Short mmCIF file of C-alpha atoms in Angstrom, two decimals:
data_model
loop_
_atom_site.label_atom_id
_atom_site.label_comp_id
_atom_site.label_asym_id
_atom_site.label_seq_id
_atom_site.Cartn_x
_atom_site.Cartn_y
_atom_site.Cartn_z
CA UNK F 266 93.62 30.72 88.05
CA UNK F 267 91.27 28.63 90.32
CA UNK F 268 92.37 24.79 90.89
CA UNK F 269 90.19 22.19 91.13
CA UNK F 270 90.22 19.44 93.74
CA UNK F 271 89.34 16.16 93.14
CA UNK F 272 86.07 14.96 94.99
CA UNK F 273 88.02 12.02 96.07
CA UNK F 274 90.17 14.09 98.17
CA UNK F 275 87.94 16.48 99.47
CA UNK F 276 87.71 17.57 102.74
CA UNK F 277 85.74 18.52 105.69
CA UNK F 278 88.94 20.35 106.98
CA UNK F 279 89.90 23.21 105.06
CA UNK F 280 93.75 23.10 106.58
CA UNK F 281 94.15 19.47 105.94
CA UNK F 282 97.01 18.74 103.57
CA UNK F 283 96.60 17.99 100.27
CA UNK F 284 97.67 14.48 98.67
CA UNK F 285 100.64 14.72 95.85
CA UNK F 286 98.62 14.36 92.86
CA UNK F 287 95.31 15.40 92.79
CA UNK F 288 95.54 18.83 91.41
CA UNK F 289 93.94 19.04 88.00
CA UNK F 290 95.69 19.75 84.67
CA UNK F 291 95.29 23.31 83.70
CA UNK F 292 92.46 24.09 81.19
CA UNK F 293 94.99 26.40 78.97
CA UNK F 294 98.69 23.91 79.13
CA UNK F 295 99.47 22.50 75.65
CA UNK F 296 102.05 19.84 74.88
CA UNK F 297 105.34 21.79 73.91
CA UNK F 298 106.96 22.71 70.24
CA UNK F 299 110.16 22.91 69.04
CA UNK F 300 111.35 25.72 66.86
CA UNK F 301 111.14 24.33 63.65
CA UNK F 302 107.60 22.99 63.84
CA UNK F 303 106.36 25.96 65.48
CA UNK F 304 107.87 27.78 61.99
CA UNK F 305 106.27 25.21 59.98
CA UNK F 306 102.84 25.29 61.39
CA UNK F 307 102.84 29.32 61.62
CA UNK F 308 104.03 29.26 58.04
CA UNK F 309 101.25 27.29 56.73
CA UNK F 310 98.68 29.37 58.57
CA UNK F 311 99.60 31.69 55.87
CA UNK F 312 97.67 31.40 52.88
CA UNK F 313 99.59 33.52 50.49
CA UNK F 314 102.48 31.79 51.60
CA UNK F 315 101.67 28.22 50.92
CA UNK F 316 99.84 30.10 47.40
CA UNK F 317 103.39 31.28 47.11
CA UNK F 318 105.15 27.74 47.63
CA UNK F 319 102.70 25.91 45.55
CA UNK F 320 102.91 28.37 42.36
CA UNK F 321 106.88 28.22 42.61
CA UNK F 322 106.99 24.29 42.88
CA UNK F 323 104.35 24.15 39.93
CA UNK F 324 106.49 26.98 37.73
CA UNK F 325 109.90 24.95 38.37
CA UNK F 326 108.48 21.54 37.61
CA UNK F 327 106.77 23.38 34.09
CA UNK F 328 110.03 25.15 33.49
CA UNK F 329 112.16 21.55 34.08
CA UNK F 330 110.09 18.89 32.53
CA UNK F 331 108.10 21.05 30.34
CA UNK F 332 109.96 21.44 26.52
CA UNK F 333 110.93 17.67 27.32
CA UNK F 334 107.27 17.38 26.62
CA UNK F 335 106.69 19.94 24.38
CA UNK F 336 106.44 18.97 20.16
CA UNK F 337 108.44 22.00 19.54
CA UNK F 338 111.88 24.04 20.05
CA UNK F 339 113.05 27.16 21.51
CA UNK F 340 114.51 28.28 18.50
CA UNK F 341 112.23 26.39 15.66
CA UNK F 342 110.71 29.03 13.22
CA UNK F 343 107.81 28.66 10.94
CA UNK F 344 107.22 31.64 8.71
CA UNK F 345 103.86 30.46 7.83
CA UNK F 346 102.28 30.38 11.48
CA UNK F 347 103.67 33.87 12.22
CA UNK F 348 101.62 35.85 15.01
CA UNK F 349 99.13 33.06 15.28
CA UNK F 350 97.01 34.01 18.57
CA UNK F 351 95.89 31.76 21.50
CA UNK F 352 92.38 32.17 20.17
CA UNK F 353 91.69 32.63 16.48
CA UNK F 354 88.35 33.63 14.87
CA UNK F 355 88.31 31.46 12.01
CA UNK F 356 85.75 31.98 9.19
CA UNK F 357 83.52 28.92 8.30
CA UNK F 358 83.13 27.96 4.70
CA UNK F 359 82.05 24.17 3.40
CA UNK F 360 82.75 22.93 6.42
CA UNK F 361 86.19 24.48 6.45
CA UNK F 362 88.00 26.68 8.78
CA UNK F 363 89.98 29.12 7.75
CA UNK F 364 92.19 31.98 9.33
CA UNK F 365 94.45 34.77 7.85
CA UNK F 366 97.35 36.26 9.83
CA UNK F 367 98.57 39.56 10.09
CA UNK F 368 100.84 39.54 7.14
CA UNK F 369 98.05 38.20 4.78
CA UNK F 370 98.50 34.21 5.02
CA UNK F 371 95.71 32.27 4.97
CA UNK F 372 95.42 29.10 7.48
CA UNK F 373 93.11 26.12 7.51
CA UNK F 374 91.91 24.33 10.60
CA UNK F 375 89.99 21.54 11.88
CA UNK F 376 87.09 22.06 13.98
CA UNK F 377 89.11 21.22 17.42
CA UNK F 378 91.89 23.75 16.42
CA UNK F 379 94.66 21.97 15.30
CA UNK F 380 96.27 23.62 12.01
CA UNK F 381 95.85 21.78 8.73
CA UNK F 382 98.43 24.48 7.46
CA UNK F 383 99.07 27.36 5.36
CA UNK F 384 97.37 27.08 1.73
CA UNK F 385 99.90 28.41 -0.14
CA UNK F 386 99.52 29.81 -4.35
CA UNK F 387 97.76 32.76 -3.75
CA UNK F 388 97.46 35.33 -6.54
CA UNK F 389 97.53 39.44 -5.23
CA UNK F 390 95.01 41.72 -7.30
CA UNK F 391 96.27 45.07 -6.58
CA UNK F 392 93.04 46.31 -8.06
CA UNK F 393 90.15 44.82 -5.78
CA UNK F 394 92.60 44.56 -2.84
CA UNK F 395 92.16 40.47 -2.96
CA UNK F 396 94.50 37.83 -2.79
CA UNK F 397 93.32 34.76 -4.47
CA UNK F 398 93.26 31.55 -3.63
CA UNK F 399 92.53 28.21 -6.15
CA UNK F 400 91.02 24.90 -3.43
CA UNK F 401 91.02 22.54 -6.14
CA UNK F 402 87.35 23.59 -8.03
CA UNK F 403 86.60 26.61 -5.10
CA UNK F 404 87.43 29.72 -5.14
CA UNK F 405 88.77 31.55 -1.72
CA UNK F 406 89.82 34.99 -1.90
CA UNK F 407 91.01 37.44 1.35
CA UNK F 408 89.62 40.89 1.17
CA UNK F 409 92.00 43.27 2.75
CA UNK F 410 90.04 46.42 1.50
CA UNK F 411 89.11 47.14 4.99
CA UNK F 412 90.49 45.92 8.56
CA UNK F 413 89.96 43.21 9.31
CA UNK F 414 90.76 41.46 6.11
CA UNK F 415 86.94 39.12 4.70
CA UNK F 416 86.67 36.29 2.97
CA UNK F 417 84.64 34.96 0.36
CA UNK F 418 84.26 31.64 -1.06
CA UNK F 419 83.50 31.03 -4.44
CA UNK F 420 82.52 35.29 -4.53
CA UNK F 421 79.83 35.26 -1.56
CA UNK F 422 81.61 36.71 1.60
CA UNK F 423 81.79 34.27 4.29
CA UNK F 424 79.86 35.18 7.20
CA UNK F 425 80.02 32.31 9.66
CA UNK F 426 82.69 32.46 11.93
CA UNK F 427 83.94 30.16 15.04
CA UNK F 428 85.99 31.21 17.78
CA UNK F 429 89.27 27.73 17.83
CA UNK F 430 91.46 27.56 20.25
CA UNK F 431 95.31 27.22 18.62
CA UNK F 432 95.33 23.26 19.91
CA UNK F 433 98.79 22.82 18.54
CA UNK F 434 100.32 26.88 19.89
CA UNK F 435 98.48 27.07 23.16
CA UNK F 436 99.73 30.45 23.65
CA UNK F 437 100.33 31.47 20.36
CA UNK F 438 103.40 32.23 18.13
CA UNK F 439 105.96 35.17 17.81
CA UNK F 440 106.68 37.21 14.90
CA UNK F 441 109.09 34.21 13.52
CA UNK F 442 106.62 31.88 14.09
CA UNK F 443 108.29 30.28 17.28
CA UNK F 444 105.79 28.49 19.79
CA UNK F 445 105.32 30.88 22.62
CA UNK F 446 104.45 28.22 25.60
CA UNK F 447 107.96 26.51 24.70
CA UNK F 448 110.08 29.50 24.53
CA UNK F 449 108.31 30.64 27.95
CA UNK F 450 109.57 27.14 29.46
CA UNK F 451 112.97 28.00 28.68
CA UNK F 452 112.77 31.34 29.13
CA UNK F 453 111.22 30.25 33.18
CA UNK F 454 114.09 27.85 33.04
CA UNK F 455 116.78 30.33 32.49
CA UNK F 456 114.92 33.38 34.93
CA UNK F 457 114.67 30.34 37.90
CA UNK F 458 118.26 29.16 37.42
CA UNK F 459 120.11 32.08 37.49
CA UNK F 460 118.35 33.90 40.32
CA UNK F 461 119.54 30.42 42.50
CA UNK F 462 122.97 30.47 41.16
CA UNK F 463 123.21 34.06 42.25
CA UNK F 464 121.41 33.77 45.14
CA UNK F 465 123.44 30.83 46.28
CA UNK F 466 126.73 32.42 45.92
CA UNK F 467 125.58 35.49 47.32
CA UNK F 468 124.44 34.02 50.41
CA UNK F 469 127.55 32.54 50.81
CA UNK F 470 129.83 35.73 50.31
CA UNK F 471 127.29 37.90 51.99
CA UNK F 472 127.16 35.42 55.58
CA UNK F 473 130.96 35.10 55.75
CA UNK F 474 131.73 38.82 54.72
CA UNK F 475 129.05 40.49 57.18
CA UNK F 476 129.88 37.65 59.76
CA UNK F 477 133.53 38.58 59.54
CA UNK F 478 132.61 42.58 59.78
CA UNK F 479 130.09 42.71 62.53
CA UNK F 480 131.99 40.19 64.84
CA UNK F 481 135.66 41.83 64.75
CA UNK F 482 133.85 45.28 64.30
CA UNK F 483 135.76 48.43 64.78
CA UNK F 484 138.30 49.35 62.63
CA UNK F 485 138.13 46.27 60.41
CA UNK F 486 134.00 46.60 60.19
CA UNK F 487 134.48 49.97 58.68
CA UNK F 488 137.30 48.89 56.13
CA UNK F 489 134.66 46.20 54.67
CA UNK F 490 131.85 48.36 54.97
CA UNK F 491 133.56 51.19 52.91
CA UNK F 492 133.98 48.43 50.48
CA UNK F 493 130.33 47.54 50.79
CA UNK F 494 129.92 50.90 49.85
CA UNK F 495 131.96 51.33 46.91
CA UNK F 496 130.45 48.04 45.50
CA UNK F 497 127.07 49.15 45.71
CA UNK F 498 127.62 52.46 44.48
CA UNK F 499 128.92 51.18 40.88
CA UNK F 500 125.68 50.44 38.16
CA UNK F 501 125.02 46.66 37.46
CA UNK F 502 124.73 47.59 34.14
CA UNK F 503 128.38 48.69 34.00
CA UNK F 504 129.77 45.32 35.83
CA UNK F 505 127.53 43.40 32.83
CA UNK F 506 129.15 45.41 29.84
CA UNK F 507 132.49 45.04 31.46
CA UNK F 508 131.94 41.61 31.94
CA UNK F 509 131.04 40.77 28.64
CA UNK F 510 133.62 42.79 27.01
CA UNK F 511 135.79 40.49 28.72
CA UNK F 512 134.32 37.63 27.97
CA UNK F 513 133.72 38.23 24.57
CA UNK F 514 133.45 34.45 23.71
CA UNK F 515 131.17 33.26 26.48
CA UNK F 516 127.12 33.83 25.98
CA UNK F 517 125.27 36.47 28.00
CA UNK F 518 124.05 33.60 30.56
CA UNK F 519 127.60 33.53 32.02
CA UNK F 520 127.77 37.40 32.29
CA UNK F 521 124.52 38.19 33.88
CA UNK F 522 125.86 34.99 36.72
CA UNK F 523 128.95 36.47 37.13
CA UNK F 524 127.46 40.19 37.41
CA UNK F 525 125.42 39.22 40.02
CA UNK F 526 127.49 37.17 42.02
CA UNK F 527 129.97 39.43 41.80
CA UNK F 528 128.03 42.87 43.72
CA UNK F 529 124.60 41.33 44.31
CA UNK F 530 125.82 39.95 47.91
CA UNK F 531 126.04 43.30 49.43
CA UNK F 532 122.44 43.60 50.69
CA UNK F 533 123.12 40.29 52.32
CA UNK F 534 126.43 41.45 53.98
CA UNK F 535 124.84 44.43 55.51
CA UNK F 536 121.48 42.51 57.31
CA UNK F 537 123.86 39.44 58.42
CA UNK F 538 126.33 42.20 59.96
CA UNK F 539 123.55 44.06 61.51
CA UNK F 540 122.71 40.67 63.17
CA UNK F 541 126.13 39.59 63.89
CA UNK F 542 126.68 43.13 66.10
CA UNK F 543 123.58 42.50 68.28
CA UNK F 544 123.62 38.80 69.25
CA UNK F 545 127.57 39.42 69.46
CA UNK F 546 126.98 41.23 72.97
CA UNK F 547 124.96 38.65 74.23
CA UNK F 548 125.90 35.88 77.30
CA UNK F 549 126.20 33.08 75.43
CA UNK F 550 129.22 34.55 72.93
CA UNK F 551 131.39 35.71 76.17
CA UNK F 552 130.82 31.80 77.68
CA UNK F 553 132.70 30.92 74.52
CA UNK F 554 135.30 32.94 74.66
CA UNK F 555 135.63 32.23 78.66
CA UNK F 556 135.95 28.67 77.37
CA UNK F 557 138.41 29.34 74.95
CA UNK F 558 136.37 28.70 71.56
CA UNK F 559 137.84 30.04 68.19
CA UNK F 560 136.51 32.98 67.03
CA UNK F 561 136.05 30.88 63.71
CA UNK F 562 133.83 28.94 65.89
CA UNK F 563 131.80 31.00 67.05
CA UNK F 564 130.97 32.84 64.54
CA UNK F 565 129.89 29.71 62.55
CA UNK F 566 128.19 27.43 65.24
CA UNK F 567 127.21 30.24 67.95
CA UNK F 568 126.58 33.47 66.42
CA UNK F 569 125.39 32.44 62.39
CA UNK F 570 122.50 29.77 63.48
CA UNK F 571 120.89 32.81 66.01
CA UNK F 572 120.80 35.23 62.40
CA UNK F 573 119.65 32.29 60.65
CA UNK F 574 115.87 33.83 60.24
CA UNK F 575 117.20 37.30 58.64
CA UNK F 576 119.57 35.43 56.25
CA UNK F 577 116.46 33.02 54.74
CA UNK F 578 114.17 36.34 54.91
CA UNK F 579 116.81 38.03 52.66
CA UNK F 580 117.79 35.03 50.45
CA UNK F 581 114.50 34.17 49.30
CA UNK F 582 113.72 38.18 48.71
CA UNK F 583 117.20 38.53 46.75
CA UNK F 584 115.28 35.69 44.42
CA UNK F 585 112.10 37.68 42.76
CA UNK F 586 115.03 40.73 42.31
CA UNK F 587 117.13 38.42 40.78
CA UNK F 588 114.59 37.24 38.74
CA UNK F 589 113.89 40.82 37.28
CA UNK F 590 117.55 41.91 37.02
CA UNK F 591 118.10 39.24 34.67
CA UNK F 592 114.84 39.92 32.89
CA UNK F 593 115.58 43.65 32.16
CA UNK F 594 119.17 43.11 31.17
CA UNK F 595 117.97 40.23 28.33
CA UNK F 596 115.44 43.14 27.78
CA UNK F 597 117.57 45.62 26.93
CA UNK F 598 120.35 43.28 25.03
CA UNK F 599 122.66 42.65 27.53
CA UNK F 600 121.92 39.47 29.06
CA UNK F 601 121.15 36.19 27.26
CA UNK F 602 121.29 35.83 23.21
CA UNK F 603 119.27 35.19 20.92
CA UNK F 604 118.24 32.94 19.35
CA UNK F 605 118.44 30.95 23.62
CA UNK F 606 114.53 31.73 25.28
CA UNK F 607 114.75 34.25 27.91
CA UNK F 608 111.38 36.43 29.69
CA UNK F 609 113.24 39.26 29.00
CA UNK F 610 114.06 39.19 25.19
CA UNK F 611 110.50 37.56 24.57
CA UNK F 612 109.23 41.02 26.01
CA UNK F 613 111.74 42.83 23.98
CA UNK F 614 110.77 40.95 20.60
CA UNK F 615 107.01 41.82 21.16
CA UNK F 616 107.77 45.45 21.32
CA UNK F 617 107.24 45.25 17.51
CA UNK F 618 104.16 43.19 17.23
CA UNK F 619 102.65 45.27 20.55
CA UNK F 620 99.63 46.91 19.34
CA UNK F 621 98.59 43.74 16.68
CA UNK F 622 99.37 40.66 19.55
CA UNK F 623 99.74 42.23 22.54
CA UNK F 624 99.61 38.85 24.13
CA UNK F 625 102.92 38.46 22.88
CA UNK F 626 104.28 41.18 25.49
CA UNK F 627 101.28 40.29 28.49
CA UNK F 628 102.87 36.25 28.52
CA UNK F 629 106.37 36.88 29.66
CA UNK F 630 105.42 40.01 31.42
CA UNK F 631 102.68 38.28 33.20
CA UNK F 632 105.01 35.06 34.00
CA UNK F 633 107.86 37.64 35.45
CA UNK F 634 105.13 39.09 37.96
CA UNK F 635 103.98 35.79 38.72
CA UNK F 636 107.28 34.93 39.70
CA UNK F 637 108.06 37.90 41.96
CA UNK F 638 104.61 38.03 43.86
CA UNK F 639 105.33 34.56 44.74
CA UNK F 640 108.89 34.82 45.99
CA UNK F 641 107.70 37.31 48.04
CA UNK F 642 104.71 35.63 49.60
CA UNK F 643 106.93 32.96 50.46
CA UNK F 644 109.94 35.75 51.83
CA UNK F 645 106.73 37.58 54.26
CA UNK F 646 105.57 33.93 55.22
CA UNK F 647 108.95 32.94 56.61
CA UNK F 648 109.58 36.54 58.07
CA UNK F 649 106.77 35.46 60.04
CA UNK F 650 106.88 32.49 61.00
CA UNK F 651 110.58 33.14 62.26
CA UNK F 652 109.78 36.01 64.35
CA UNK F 653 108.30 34.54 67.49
CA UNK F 654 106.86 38.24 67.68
CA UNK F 655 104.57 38.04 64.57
CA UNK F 656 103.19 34.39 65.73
CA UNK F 657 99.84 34.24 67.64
#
């Protein structure tokens, strides 16, 4: 690169010497960064990842704060607002809204969408397929001749119709009438708090097991790698039923934490002993032991902060599987019980009520994706950003 002289120190000799000082700063230096805010500022050149980060914090703070805010309960039922959609198509009559459910109730609204409730009394004809309803002095009657069920008021069908958002179920109800938004607060709650449990524990049995196997290596690395092995090898599904079985008294919560803290670490032992058996050949380990340092030591203050990239990479990706591990075990019965909010048995109650509110199955199935996509923005941002390779 060419260097620039000052015109105060020019020259008519070309040999003379040059004065301390006058050379001109390079066009391309740049003031110096350390390691962690180089990794924050190539982490937040990533869009997906700060999309990531921002959808997790907002999720958390919905699933934490949210049913303190919330009107309703987990576990409340109301038999009269079963399967009530997001959006109902309510038929317009005297300046009255009404809507009828799946199972043949009839529901009055107000014009912004809150529920004025069920108008009970209704009188089945079998004959004309009606059920009958007496409004003090009018007449409303539900046609269920043909799908989807008419009304008429005072015998002229009702043709007017108005498309009300549910004001007071934002996202609906279930088959027992429960309030969908709450029960997916809890159900985010529960999803979000045992993924952390298990992925705390495992990243603390996973670091000090694979530490522990790739420093000592030889024959005691493949002793605790057979047992890697034979852990992984054994179905999750198995630890959970033997779990429970044990624990016959203790809710499914408990079982799915202590299923995957018990084999969910071995991923986590196998990438931190990969680690440990490269930077373990390096200069800076044989200083130590030159100087006499512990082997305790050094694994924990020399070797573990060089690995400490791969073990956040793999934590926050052991989250979103988490995450789903505890969803399809609530799905399929073994993980937490009724009546407690979970994104798994919310899917698995909506299996019955699929084809009539599909919603019902898309909330919790669409929150669970949510969830994972954003886990793993945030897991390929801070790959990343770690790897001095992938930054620019």
């Amino acid at each position: 690169m060419t260097r620039h002289l000052d015109d105060s120190v020019r020259s008519s000799d070309p040999w003379a010497p040059l004065a301390k000082g006058t050379l001109s700063k390079e066009a391309l230096s740049r003031p110096s960064q350390s390691f962690a805010k180089a990794t924050i500022s190539s982490f937040l050149r990533t869009p997906l990842a700060v999309f990531g980060v921002i959808v997790v914090l907002l999720m958390t703070l919905l699933a934490t704060f949210g049913p303190m805010l919330s009107s309703h309960s987990y576990d409340k039922q109301n038999l009269s607002y079963v399967n009530l959609p997001p959006t109902m198509k309510a038929s317009e009559a005297d300046g009255r809204f009404f809507y009828a459910t799946q199972n043949l109730k009839v529901v009055e609204l107000r014009a912004d969408g809150s529920l004025v409730g069920a108008i009970d009394g209704g009188v089945e004809d079998p004959v004309k397929k009606r059920v009958n309803f007496d409004l003090g002095g009018a007449k409303l009657s539900l046609d269920y001749k043909a799908k989807p069920a008419k009304f008429l008021y005072d015998g002229q069908p009702v043709t007017e119709t108005k498309q009300l958002w549910n004001k007071e179920h934002v996202l609906g109800t279930d088959g027992l009438g429960r309030d969908i938004l709450t029960r997916l607060m809890f159900g985010m709650r529960i999803s979000l708090t045992i993924a952390v449990i298990a992925m705390a524990v495992n990243l603390l049995i996973g670091v000090v097991y694979g530490g522990i196997s790739g420093f000592f290596s030889g024959n005691v690395d493949a002793v605790m790698m057979r047992v890697v092995d034979i852990v992984s090898t054994i179905p999750l599904i198995l630890y959970v039923v033997l779990i429970q079985v044990l624990l016959s008294n203790s809710s499914g919560f408990l079982s799915i934490v202590i299923a995957l803290s018990t084999v969910y670490w071995v991923d986590m032992a196998r990438v931190v002993r990969g680690q440990v058996l490269t930077v373990r050949e390096q200069e800076f380990v044989a200083a130590a032991r030159t100087l006499g340092t512990g082997n305790v030591r050094i694994i924990g203050q020399h070797i573990i902060p060089h690995v400490t990239g791969s073990i956040v990479v793999t934590a926050t990706m052991l989250i979103p599987s988490a995450i789903f591990i505890e969803a399809f075990m609530s799905f399929i019965g073994l993980g937490v019980a009724p009546p407690m909010a979970s994104l798994g048995t919310m899917a698995n109650d909506a299996l019955a009520t699929l084809r009539s509110s599909p919603y019902q199955l898309f909330i919790p199935a669409a929150a669970i994706c949510i969830l994972m996509f954003a886990f793993n923005f945030i897991g390929d941002g801070l790959r990343d950003a770690l790897d001095p390779k992938q930054r620019r």
